[in-house]
Short mmCIF file of N, CA and C in Angstrom, two decimals:
data_model
loop_
_atom_site.label_atom_id
_atom_site.label_comp_id
_atom_site.label_asym_id
_atom_site.label_seq_id
_atom_site.Cartn_x
_atom_site.Cartn_y
_atom_site.Cartn_z
N GLU A 1 0.28 69.92 -32.70
CA GLU A 1 1.34 70.80 -33.09
C GLU A 1 2.18 70.27 -34.24
N ASP A 2 2.46 68.97 -34.25
CA ASP A 2 3.34 68.47 -35.31
C ASP A 2 2.94 67.10 -35.82
N GLY A 3 1.74 66.66 -35.55
CA GLY A 3 1.33 65.38 -36.09
C GLY A 3 0.06 64.86 -35.46
N ALA A 4 -0.51 63.86 -36.13
CA ALA A 4 -1.73 63.24 -35.62
C ALA A 4 -1.77 61.78 -36.03
N ALA A 5 -2.20 60.94 -35.11
CA ALA A 5 -2.35 59.51 -35.33
C ALA A 5 -3.07 58.94 -34.12
N PHE A 6 -3.46 57.68 -34.18
CA PHE A 6 -4.04 57.02 -33.02
C PHE A 6 -3.05 57.12 -31.85
N ILE A 7 -1.76 56.88 -32.14
CA ILE A 7 -0.68 57.09 -31.19
C ILE A 7 0.28 58.07 -31.85
N ARG A 8 0.42 59.26 -31.29
CA ARG A 8 1.25 60.27 -31.94
C ARG A 8 2.72 59.90 -31.96
N GLN A 9 3.25 59.32 -30.87
CA GLN A 9 4.67 58.99 -30.84
C GLN A 9 4.91 57.78 -29.95
N ALA A 10 5.83 56.91 -30.40
CA ALA A 10 6.26 55.75 -29.62
C ALA A 10 7.77 55.80 -29.47
N THR A 11 8.26 55.60 -28.24
CA THR A 11 9.70 55.62 -27.98
C THR A 11 10.09 54.36 -27.21
N GLY A 12 11.39 54.11 -27.12
CA GLY A 12 11.85 52.93 -26.40
C GLY A 12 11.58 51.66 -27.19
N THR A 13 11.11 50.61 -26.51
CA THR A 13 10.73 49.36 -27.17
C THR A 13 9.21 49.32 -27.24
N THR A 14 8.67 49.29 -28.47
CA THR A 14 7.23 49.35 -28.67
C THR A 14 6.77 48.22 -29.57
N VAL A 15 5.64 47.58 -29.23
CA VAL A 15 5.03 46.55 -30.05
C VAL A 15 3.56 46.92 -30.27
N HIS A 16 3.16 47.00 -31.54
CA HIS A 16 1.75 47.17 -31.91
C HIS A 16 1.35 45.92 -32.67
N LYS A 17 0.34 45.20 -32.17
CA LYS A 17 0.01 43.89 -32.73
C LYS A 17 -1.50 43.66 -32.69
N ASN A 18 -2.01 43.01 -33.77
CA ASN A 18 -3.41 42.58 -33.84
C ASN A 18 -4.40 43.74 -33.67
N ILE A 19 -4.25 44.76 -34.54
CA ILE A 19 -5.11 45.94 -34.50
C ILE A 19 -5.73 46.14 -35.88
N THR A 20 -7.01 46.51 -35.92
CA THR A 20 -7.69 46.81 -37.18
C THR A 20 -8.39 48.16 -37.06
N PHE A 21 -8.19 49.02 -38.07
CA PHE A 21 -8.87 50.31 -38.15
C PHE A 21 -9.82 50.28 -39.33
N ILE A 22 -11.04 50.79 -39.14
CA ILE A 22 -12.01 50.89 -40.23
C ILE A 22 -12.55 52.32 -40.23
N ASN A 23 -12.49 52.98 -41.39
CA ASN A 23 -12.98 54.35 -41.56
C ASN A 23 -12.31 55.35 -40.61
N ALA A 24 -11.02 55.23 -40.42
CA ALA A 24 -10.28 56.19 -39.58
C ALA A 24 -9.89 57.39 -40.43
N ASP A 25 -10.41 58.54 -40.10
CA ASP A 25 -10.08 59.78 -40.79
C ASP A 25 -9.26 60.64 -39.84
N ILE A 26 -8.04 61.02 -40.28
CA ILE A 26 -7.12 61.73 -39.40
C ILE A 26 -6.58 62.96 -40.13
N LYS A 27 -6.60 64.08 -39.42
CA LYS A 27 -6.12 65.34 -39.99
C LYS A 27 -5.05 65.92 -39.07
N ALA A 28 -3.88 66.22 -39.64
CA ALA A 28 -2.79 66.85 -38.89
C ALA A 28 -2.53 68.22 -39.50
N THR A 29 -2.60 69.25 -38.69
CA THR A 29 -2.27 70.59 -39.16
C THR A 29 -1.06 71.10 -38.39
N HIS A 30 -0.26 71.90 -39.04
CA HIS A 30 0.98 72.39 -38.42
C HIS A 30 0.77 73.74 -37.76
N ASN A 31 1.65 74.04 -36.83
CA ASN A 31 1.70 75.35 -36.19
C ASN A 31 2.99 76.00 -36.66
N PRO A 32 2.93 77.00 -37.54
CA PRO A 32 4.14 77.58 -38.13
C PRO A 32 5.15 78.09 -37.11
N SER A 33 4.70 78.52 -35.94
CA SER A 33 5.64 79.05 -34.96
C SER A 33 6.35 77.96 -34.17
N ILE A 34 5.91 76.70 -34.32
CA ILE A 34 6.51 75.61 -33.55
C ILE A 34 7.22 74.59 -34.44
N ASP A 35 6.51 74.07 -35.45
CA ASP A 35 7.06 72.90 -36.14
C ASP A 35 7.44 73.14 -37.59
N HIS A 36 7.25 74.31 -38.12
CA HIS A 36 7.70 74.67 -39.47
C HIS A 36 7.25 73.69 -40.55
N GLY A 37 6.06 73.15 -40.43
CA GLY A 37 5.51 72.34 -41.50
C GLY A 37 5.56 70.85 -41.30
N ASN A 38 6.06 70.35 -40.17
CA ASN A 38 6.16 68.91 -39.98
C ASN A 38 4.89 68.32 -39.37
N ALA A 39 3.81 68.37 -40.10
CA ALA A 39 2.56 67.78 -39.65
C ALA A 39 2.49 66.33 -40.14
N TYR A 40 3.19 65.44 -39.41
CA TYR A 40 3.17 64.02 -39.75
C TYR A 40 1.76 63.48 -39.54
N CYS A 41 1.38 62.51 -40.36
CA CYS A 41 0.03 61.98 -40.24
C CYS A 41 0.03 60.49 -40.58
N ALA A 42 -0.59 59.69 -39.73
CA ALA A 42 -0.69 58.24 -39.96
C ALA A 42 -1.90 57.72 -39.19
N THR A 43 -2.32 56.53 -39.53
CA THR A 43 -3.45 55.96 -38.81
C THR A 43 -3.02 55.40 -37.46
N LEU A 44 -1.99 54.56 -37.41
CA LEU A 44 -1.58 53.95 -36.15
C LEU A 44 -0.62 54.83 -35.35
N CYS A 45 0.57 55.12 -35.91
CA CYS A 45 1.58 55.83 -35.14
C CYS A 45 2.31 56.84 -36.04
N GLY A 46 2.42 58.08 -35.59
CA GLY A 46 3.00 59.13 -36.40
C GLY A 46 4.52 59.18 -36.40
N ASN A 47 5.15 58.85 -35.27
CA ASN A 47 6.59 58.97 -35.16
C ASN A 47 7.09 57.94 -34.16
N MET A 48 8.09 57.14 -34.56
CA MET A 48 8.62 56.16 -33.62
C MET A 48 10.13 56.17 -33.60
N THR A 49 10.69 55.99 -32.39
CA THR A 49 12.12 55.89 -32.19
C THR A 49 12.39 54.69 -31.30
N GLY A 50 13.64 54.25 -31.26
CA GLY A 50 14.00 53.10 -30.43
C GLY A 50 13.91 51.80 -31.21
N THR A 51 13.19 50.82 -30.66
CA THR A 51 12.96 49.53 -31.32
C THR A 51 11.46 49.37 -31.48
N TYR A 52 11.03 49.13 -32.72
CA TYR A 52 9.60 49.12 -33.02
C TYR A 52 9.21 47.84 -33.74
N THR A 53 8.08 47.24 -33.32
CA THR A 53 7.50 46.07 -33.98
C THR A 53 6.03 46.33 -34.27
N MET A 54 5.63 46.07 -35.52
CA MET A 54 4.22 46.14 -35.91
C MET A 54 3.88 44.83 -36.61
N GLU A 55 2.85 44.14 -36.11
CA GLU A 55 2.48 42.84 -36.68
C GLU A 55 0.96 42.70 -36.71
N ASN A 56 0.45 42.24 -37.86
CA ASN A 56 -0.98 41.98 -38.03
C ASN A 56 -1.82 43.23 -37.73
N VAL A 57 -1.44 44.34 -38.37
CA VAL A 57 -2.18 45.59 -38.23
C VAL A 57 -2.75 45.95 -39.60
N HIS A 58 -4.04 46.32 -39.62
CA HIS A 58 -4.73 46.57 -40.88
C HIS A 58 -5.57 47.85 -40.78
N ALA A 59 -5.65 48.59 -41.89
CA ALA A 59 -6.45 49.81 -41.95
C ALA A 59 -7.27 49.79 -43.24
N TYR A 60 -8.58 50.03 -43.11
CA TYR A 60 -9.49 49.98 -44.25
C TYR A 60 -10.29 51.28 -44.36
N ASP A 61 -10.37 51.80 -45.58
CA ASP A 61 -11.29 52.88 -45.94
C ASP A 61 -11.15 54.13 -45.09
N GLY A 62 -9.94 54.66 -44.96
CA GLY A 62 -9.72 55.87 -44.18
C GLY A 62 -9.19 57.00 -45.03
N LYS A 63 -9.06 58.16 -44.38
CA LYS A 63 -8.51 59.35 -45.03
C LYS A 63 -7.46 59.97 -44.12
N LEU A 64 -6.36 60.41 -44.74
CA LEU A 64 -5.31 61.12 -44.02
C LEU A 64 -5.08 62.46 -44.69
N TYR A 65 -4.85 63.49 -43.86
CA TYR A 65 -4.60 64.83 -44.37
C TYR A 65 -3.53 65.46 -43.49
N GLY A 66 -2.37 65.78 -44.07
CA GLY A 66 -1.28 66.37 -43.30
C GLY A 66 -0.29 67.04 -44.23
N VAL A 67 0.98 67.08 -43.83
CA VAL A 67 2.00 67.74 -44.64
C VAL A 67 3.01 66.75 -45.18
N ASN A 68 3.73 66.06 -44.28
CA ASN A 68 4.80 65.18 -44.74
C ASN A 68 4.96 63.99 -43.80
N LYS A 69 5.79 63.03 -44.25
CA LYS A 69 6.01 61.80 -43.50
C LYS A 69 4.66 61.20 -43.09
N MET A 70 3.87 60.92 -44.12
CA MET A 70 2.52 60.41 -43.94
C MET A 70 2.40 59.00 -44.50
N GLY A 71 1.70 58.12 -43.78
CA GLY A 71 1.49 56.77 -44.27
C GLY A 71 0.20 56.18 -43.74
N GLY A 72 -0.37 55.26 -44.50
CA GLY A 72 -1.62 54.61 -44.11
C GLY A 72 -1.56 54.00 -42.72
N LEU A 73 -0.39 53.50 -42.31
CA LEU A 73 -0.22 52.98 -40.94
C LEU A 73 0.80 53.76 -40.13
N LEU A 74 1.96 54.07 -40.73
CA LEU A 74 3.05 54.71 -39.99
C LEU A 74 3.53 55.96 -40.71
N GLY A 75 3.91 56.98 -39.95
CA GLY A 75 4.44 58.21 -40.53
C GLY A 75 5.95 58.18 -40.66
N ARG A 76 6.65 58.51 -39.59
CA ARG A 76 8.12 58.62 -39.59
C ARG A 76 8.70 57.48 -38.74
N VAL A 77 9.38 56.55 -39.40
CA VAL A 77 10.00 55.41 -38.72
C VAL A 77 11.47 55.74 -38.51
N TYR A 78 11.79 56.25 -37.33
CA TYR A 78 13.16 56.59 -36.96
C TYR A 78 13.60 55.59 -35.89
N ALA A 79 13.22 54.33 -36.09
CA ALA A 79 13.48 53.25 -35.14
C ALA A 79 13.98 52.04 -35.90
N THR A 80 14.63 51.13 -35.20
CA THR A 80 14.94 49.83 -35.77
C THR A 80 13.62 49.06 -35.76
N ALA A 81 13.10 48.74 -36.95
CA ALA A 81 11.72 48.27 -37.06
C ALA A 81 11.59 46.88 -37.68
N THR A 82 10.62 46.13 -37.17
CA THR A 82 10.17 44.88 -37.77
C THR A 82 8.68 45.04 -38.04
N ILE A 83 8.30 44.92 -39.31
CA ILE A 83 6.92 45.14 -39.73
C ILE A 83 6.50 43.94 -40.56
N LYS A 84 5.43 43.22 -40.11
CA LYS A 84 5.02 42.04 -40.88
C LYS A 84 3.52 41.82 -40.79
N ASP A 85 3.01 41.20 -41.87
CA ASP A 85 1.60 40.79 -41.97
C ASP A 85 0.64 41.96 -41.76
N CYS A 86 0.89 43.09 -42.45
CA CYS A 86 0.06 44.28 -42.32
C CYS A 86 -0.50 44.70 -43.67
N SER A 87 -1.59 45.47 -43.65
CA SER A 87 -2.16 45.93 -44.92
C SER A 87 -2.93 47.23 -44.75
N VAL A 88 -3.07 47.93 -45.88
CA VAL A 88 -3.87 49.15 -45.99
C VAL A 88 -4.71 48.99 -47.24
N SER A 89 -6.00 49.31 -47.14
CA SER A 89 -6.89 49.16 -48.30
C SER A 89 -7.93 50.27 -48.31
N GLY A 90 -8.11 50.87 -49.50
CA GLY A 90 -9.16 51.87 -49.69
C GLY A 90 -8.88 53.20 -49.02
N TYR A 91 -7.63 53.62 -48.97
CA TYR A 91 -7.28 54.88 -48.31
C TYR A 91 -7.17 56.02 -49.30
N TYR A 92 -7.44 57.23 -48.81
CA TYR A 92 -7.20 58.47 -49.54
C TYR A 92 -6.25 59.29 -48.67
N ILE A 93 -5.07 59.64 -49.23
CA ILE A 93 -4.05 60.37 -48.49
C ILE A 93 -3.72 61.65 -49.25
N GLU A 94 -3.81 62.79 -48.56
CA GLU A 94 -3.56 64.07 -49.20
C GLU A 94 -2.72 64.96 -48.28
N ASN A 95 -1.81 65.71 -48.90
CA ASN A 95 -1.06 66.69 -48.12
C ASN A 95 -1.37 68.09 -48.62
N TYR A 96 -0.91 69.09 -47.87
CA TYR A 96 -1.21 70.47 -48.24
C TYR A 96 0.04 71.33 -48.23
N GLU A 97 -0.07 72.50 -48.83
CA GLU A 97 1.06 73.42 -48.98
C GLU A 97 1.38 74.14 -47.67
N VAL A 98 2.69 74.31 -47.42
CA VAL A 98 3.14 75.09 -46.27
C VAL A 98 4.12 76.15 -46.80
N PRO A 99 3.61 77.21 -47.40
CA PRO A 99 4.49 78.17 -48.06
C PRO A 99 5.41 78.94 -47.10
N GLU A 100 5.05 79.04 -45.83
CA GLU A 100 5.88 79.80 -44.90
C GLU A 100 6.98 78.97 -44.27
N ALA A 101 7.16 77.71 -44.70
CA ALA A 101 8.10 76.83 -44.01
C ALA A 101 9.16 76.22 -44.93
N PRO A 102 9.96 77.03 -45.59
CA PRO A 102 11.00 76.43 -46.43
C PRO A 102 12.09 75.79 -45.57
N GLU A 103 12.66 74.70 -46.07
CA GLU A 103 13.76 74.02 -45.40
C GLU A 103 14.98 74.10 -46.32
N THR A 104 16.16 73.95 -45.77
CA THR A 104 17.37 73.95 -46.57
C THR A 104 17.87 72.53 -46.73
N PHE A 105 18.16 72.15 -47.94
CA PHE A 105 18.67 70.82 -48.27
C PHE A 105 20.12 70.97 -48.69
N THR A 106 21.02 70.25 -48.04
CA THR A 106 22.43 70.28 -48.41
C THR A 106 22.91 68.86 -48.60
N ALA A 107 23.62 68.60 -49.70
CA ALA A 107 24.11 67.25 -49.99
C ALA A 107 25.50 67.32 -50.60
N LEU A 108 26.10 66.18 -50.76
CA LEU A 108 27.41 66.05 -51.39
C LEU A 108 28.44 66.95 -50.72
N GLY A 109 28.48 66.90 -49.39
CA GLY A 109 29.46 67.67 -48.65
C GLY A 109 29.32 69.17 -48.81
N GLY A 110 28.10 69.63 -49.04
CA GLY A 110 27.86 71.06 -49.17
C GLY A 110 27.92 71.58 -50.58
N ILE A 111 28.19 70.72 -51.54
CA ILE A 111 28.29 71.15 -52.94
C ILE A 111 26.92 71.54 -53.48
N VAL A 112 25.90 70.77 -53.13
CA VAL A 112 24.54 71.04 -53.58
C VAL A 112 23.74 71.57 -52.40
N SER A 113 23.12 72.72 -52.56
CA SER A 113 22.29 73.28 -51.51
C SER A 113 21.08 73.93 -52.17
N ALA A 114 19.92 73.71 -51.61
CA ALA A 114 18.70 74.28 -52.17
C ALA A 114 17.68 74.49 -51.06
N THR A 115 16.75 75.38 -51.31
CA THR A 115 15.64 75.60 -50.39
C THR A 115 14.42 74.92 -50.97
N PHE A 116 13.70 74.21 -50.11
CA PHE A 116 12.49 73.54 -50.57
C PHE A 116 11.47 73.53 -49.45
N TYR A 117 10.29 73.09 -49.75
CA TYR A 117 9.20 73.07 -48.78
C TYR A 117 8.99 71.64 -48.31
N PRO A 118 8.45 71.41 -47.12
CA PRO A 118 8.46 70.10 -46.50
C PRO A 118 7.44 69.09 -47.04
N GLN A 119 6.54 69.50 -47.90
CA GLN A 119 5.49 68.58 -48.35
C GLN A 119 6.09 67.33 -48.98
N GLY A 120 5.53 66.16 -48.68
CA GLY A 120 5.95 64.94 -49.35
C GLY A 120 6.31 63.83 -48.40
N GLU A 121 7.01 62.84 -48.91
CA GLU A 121 7.37 61.63 -48.18
C GLU A 121 6.10 60.93 -47.69
N ILE A 122 5.30 60.53 -48.68
CA ILE A 122 4.00 59.94 -48.42
C ILE A 122 3.97 58.53 -49.01
N GLY A 123 3.54 57.56 -48.21
CA GLY A 123 3.41 56.19 -48.69
C GLY A 123 2.07 55.60 -48.30
N GLY A 124 1.61 54.64 -49.07
CA GLY A 124 0.35 53.99 -48.77
C GLY A 124 0.36 53.30 -47.42
N MET A 125 1.54 52.81 -46.99
CA MET A 125 1.66 52.17 -45.68
C MET A 125 2.58 52.94 -44.74
N ILE A 126 3.75 53.39 -45.24
CA ILE A 126 4.76 54.06 -44.41
C ILE A 126 5.24 55.30 -45.14
N GLY A 127 5.31 56.42 -44.44
CA GLY A 127 5.76 57.65 -45.08
C GLY A 127 7.27 57.74 -45.22
N PHE A 128 8.02 57.41 -44.16
CA PHE A 128 9.46 57.68 -44.14
C PHE A 128 10.16 56.65 -43.25
N ILE A 129 11.24 56.05 -43.77
CA ILE A 129 12.06 55.12 -42.99
C ILE A 129 13.48 55.64 -42.96
N HIS A 130 14.08 55.68 -41.76
CA HIS A 130 15.44 56.19 -41.62
C HIS A 130 16.35 55.27 -40.80
N HIS A 131 15.96 54.06 -40.52
CA HIS A 131 16.77 53.14 -39.72
C HIS A 131 16.70 51.74 -40.32
N ASP A 132 17.35 50.78 -39.67
CA ASP A 132 17.22 49.39 -40.07
C ASP A 132 15.75 49.00 -40.00
N ALA A 133 15.28 48.30 -41.03
CA ALA A 133 13.89 47.85 -41.03
C ALA A 133 13.78 46.55 -41.81
N THR A 134 12.93 45.67 -41.32
CA THR A 134 12.58 44.44 -42.03
C THR A 134 11.07 44.46 -42.22
N ILE A 135 10.65 44.42 -43.48
CA ILE A 135 9.23 44.48 -43.82
C ILE A 135 8.89 43.22 -44.61
N SER A 136 7.89 42.47 -44.14
CA SER A 136 7.52 41.23 -44.84
C SER A 136 6.01 41.03 -44.84
N ASN A 137 5.53 40.48 -45.95
CA ASN A 137 4.13 40.13 -46.13
C ASN A 137 3.19 41.31 -45.81
N CYS A 138 3.49 42.46 -46.38
CA CYS A 138 2.66 43.65 -46.20
C CYS A 138 2.14 44.10 -47.57
N HIS A 139 0.91 44.64 -47.58
CA HIS A 139 0.27 44.94 -48.86
C HIS A 139 -0.58 46.21 -48.76
N VAL A 140 -0.59 46.97 -49.87
CA VAL A 140 -1.42 48.16 -49.99
C VAL A 140 -2.32 47.97 -51.21
N TYR A 141 -3.62 48.15 -51.01
CA TYR A 141 -4.61 47.97 -52.07
C TYR A 141 -5.43 49.25 -52.25
N THR A 142 -5.79 49.56 -53.48
CA THR A 142 -6.70 50.65 -53.85
C THR A 142 -6.55 51.89 -52.97
N THR A 143 -5.34 52.40 -52.90
CA THR A 143 -5.07 53.59 -52.11
C THR A 143 -4.66 54.72 -53.06
N ASN A 144 -5.22 55.92 -52.81
CA ASN A 144 -4.99 57.08 -53.68
C ASN A 144 -4.20 58.13 -52.91
N ILE A 145 -3.04 58.54 -53.45
CA ILE A 145 -2.24 59.59 -52.86
C ILE A 145 -2.35 60.84 -53.72
N ASN A 146 -2.81 61.92 -53.12
CA ASN A 146 -2.94 63.21 -53.81
C ASN A 146 -1.92 64.15 -53.19
N ALA A 147 -0.73 64.21 -53.79
CA ALA A 147 0.38 64.98 -53.22
C ALA A 147 0.39 66.39 -53.78
N TYR A 148 0.59 67.35 -52.89
CA TYR A 148 0.63 68.75 -53.28
C TYR A 148 1.79 69.04 -54.22
N ASP A 149 1.53 69.74 -55.31
CA ASP A 149 2.52 70.35 -56.20
C ASP A 149 3.63 69.41 -56.66
N GLN A 150 3.38 68.67 -57.70
CA GLN A 150 4.37 67.75 -58.24
C GLN A 150 5.33 68.41 -59.22
N ASP A 151 5.31 69.76 -59.31
CA ASP A 151 6.23 70.45 -60.22
C ASP A 151 7.67 70.26 -59.81
N ASP A 152 8.56 70.23 -60.78
CA ASP A 152 9.99 70.13 -60.50
C ASP A 152 10.55 71.54 -60.38
N GLN A 153 10.81 71.95 -59.15
CA GLN A 153 11.36 73.28 -58.90
C GLN A 153 12.33 73.20 -57.73
N TYR A 154 12.89 74.30 -57.32
CA TYR A 154 13.85 74.34 -56.23
C TYR A 154 15.02 73.40 -56.48
N PHE A 155 15.64 73.50 -57.64
CA PHE A 155 16.81 72.70 -58.01
C PHE A 155 16.54 71.20 -57.90
N GLY A 156 15.36 70.77 -58.30
CA GLY A 156 15.04 69.35 -58.27
C GLY A 156 14.42 68.89 -56.97
N GLN A 157 14.38 69.73 -55.96
CA GLN A 157 13.69 69.37 -54.71
C GLN A 157 12.22 69.68 -54.92
N VAL A 158 11.40 68.67 -54.94
CA VAL A 158 10.01 68.81 -55.33
C VAL A 158 9.12 68.92 -54.09
N PRO A 159 8.30 69.98 -53.97
CA PRO A 159 7.44 70.09 -52.80
C PRO A 159 6.58 68.86 -52.57
N GLY A 160 6.06 68.23 -53.61
CA GLY A 160 5.28 67.01 -53.45
C GLY A 160 6.18 65.80 -53.65
N ARG A 161 7.32 65.78 -53.03
CA ARG A 161 8.38 64.84 -53.34
C ARG A 161 8.21 63.49 -52.64
N HIS A 162 8.85 62.48 -53.22
CA HIS A 162 9.05 61.17 -52.59
C HIS A 162 7.75 60.52 -52.13
N ASN A 163 6.90 60.20 -53.07
CA ASN A 163 5.64 59.54 -52.78
C ASN A 163 5.65 58.15 -53.40
N GLY A 164 5.17 57.15 -52.66
CA GLY A 164 5.18 55.79 -53.18
C GLY A 164 3.96 55.01 -52.73
N ALA A 165 3.61 54.01 -53.52
CA ALA A 165 2.42 53.21 -53.22
C ALA A 165 2.51 52.52 -51.87
N VAL A 166 3.70 52.07 -51.47
CA VAL A 166 3.87 51.39 -50.18
C VAL A 166 4.67 52.26 -49.21
N ILE A 167 5.84 52.76 -49.64
CA ILE A 167 6.72 53.57 -48.80
C ILE A 167 7.06 54.85 -49.55
N GLY A 168 6.96 55.99 -48.88
CA GLY A 168 7.27 57.26 -49.53
C GLY A 168 8.76 57.46 -49.70
N THR A 169 9.54 57.38 -48.63
CA THR A 169 10.98 57.62 -48.67
C THR A 169 11.70 56.61 -47.80
N ILE A 170 12.80 56.08 -48.32
CA ILE A 170 13.75 55.33 -47.51
C ILE A 170 15.05 56.12 -47.59
N ARG A 171 15.47 56.71 -46.48
CA ARG A 171 16.68 57.51 -46.46
C ARG A 171 17.59 56.95 -45.35
N THR A 172 18.39 55.97 -45.69
CA THR A 172 19.17 55.26 -44.68
C THR A 172 20.61 55.73 -44.59
N SER A 173 21.03 56.62 -45.45
CA SER A 173 22.44 57.01 -45.44
C SER A 173 22.70 58.41 -44.90
N SER A 174 21.76 59.32 -45.03
CA SER A 174 22.02 60.68 -44.56
C SER A 174 22.00 60.72 -43.03
N ASN A 175 23.03 61.30 -42.47
CA ASN A 175 23.16 61.45 -41.02
C ASN A 175 23.04 60.13 -40.27
N SER A 176 23.53 59.07 -40.84
CA SER A 176 23.42 57.77 -40.17
C SER A 176 24.63 56.92 -40.50
N ALA A 177 24.66 55.74 -39.93
CA ALA A 177 25.78 54.83 -40.14
C ALA A 177 25.56 53.92 -41.35
N GLY A 178 24.54 54.15 -42.13
CA GLY A 178 24.25 53.32 -43.28
C GLY A 178 23.39 52.13 -42.90
N TYR A 179 22.14 52.37 -42.64
CA TYR A 179 21.22 51.32 -42.22
C TYR A 179 20.76 50.49 -43.42
N THR A 180 20.10 49.37 -43.14
CA THR A 180 19.61 48.47 -44.19
C THR A 180 18.12 48.25 -44.03
N VAL A 181 17.41 48.31 -45.15
CA VAL A 181 15.98 48.00 -45.17
C VAL A 181 15.80 46.77 -46.06
N THR A 182 15.18 45.72 -45.49
CA THR A 182 14.91 44.49 -46.21
C THR A 182 13.41 44.35 -46.39
N ILE A 183 12.97 44.19 -47.65
CA ILE A 183 11.54 44.08 -47.96
C ILE A 183 11.30 42.77 -48.71
N THR A 184 10.40 41.93 -48.19
CA THR A 184 10.06 40.67 -48.86
C THR A 184 8.55 40.49 -48.91
N ASN A 185 8.07 39.81 -49.95
CA ASN A 185 6.66 39.47 -50.13
C ASN A 185 5.75 40.65 -49.80
N THR A 186 6.05 41.80 -50.39
CA THR A 186 5.30 43.03 -50.13
C THR A 186 4.91 43.65 -51.45
N SER A 187 3.67 44.16 -51.50
CA SER A 187 3.18 44.78 -52.75
C SER A 187 2.30 45.96 -52.44
#
């Protein structure tokens, strides 16, 4: 309904350690009547809350296909996270259009408001981070992200928005107490 991964969701205190994926192909499709385009997609875990640790996890030569908050290992990190000694290599990540699912974006105390579509927030390793996180000694190699519609429209809100080689989006200030993300020895 709203995502796909080896583990769709982790809550509470979760540790994923010493795992290797080879040729994992994962496809997440959305149900417009339920999730309005939030087809998160990742190899290991699509959505996590609480306290999360990932250590020595690797993914090689896989494909991901979804809508948003997509990453080679993790989709949506809404947890206090420690991530170390992990890698993604040889991945192909692609998202698709969800024309029936516009979202409303409001910022600057309501001064800026726009309608946009949910596609985006794609990273080679992590799609989206929204809490305190420490990331160390993690690497992404030869990974290709094919993001839907990179045109600048909807008042600067881009349907294929916020895509990065390692992390798609870090949004630590909206609706939060101002979290911190620390990244070391990561490429």
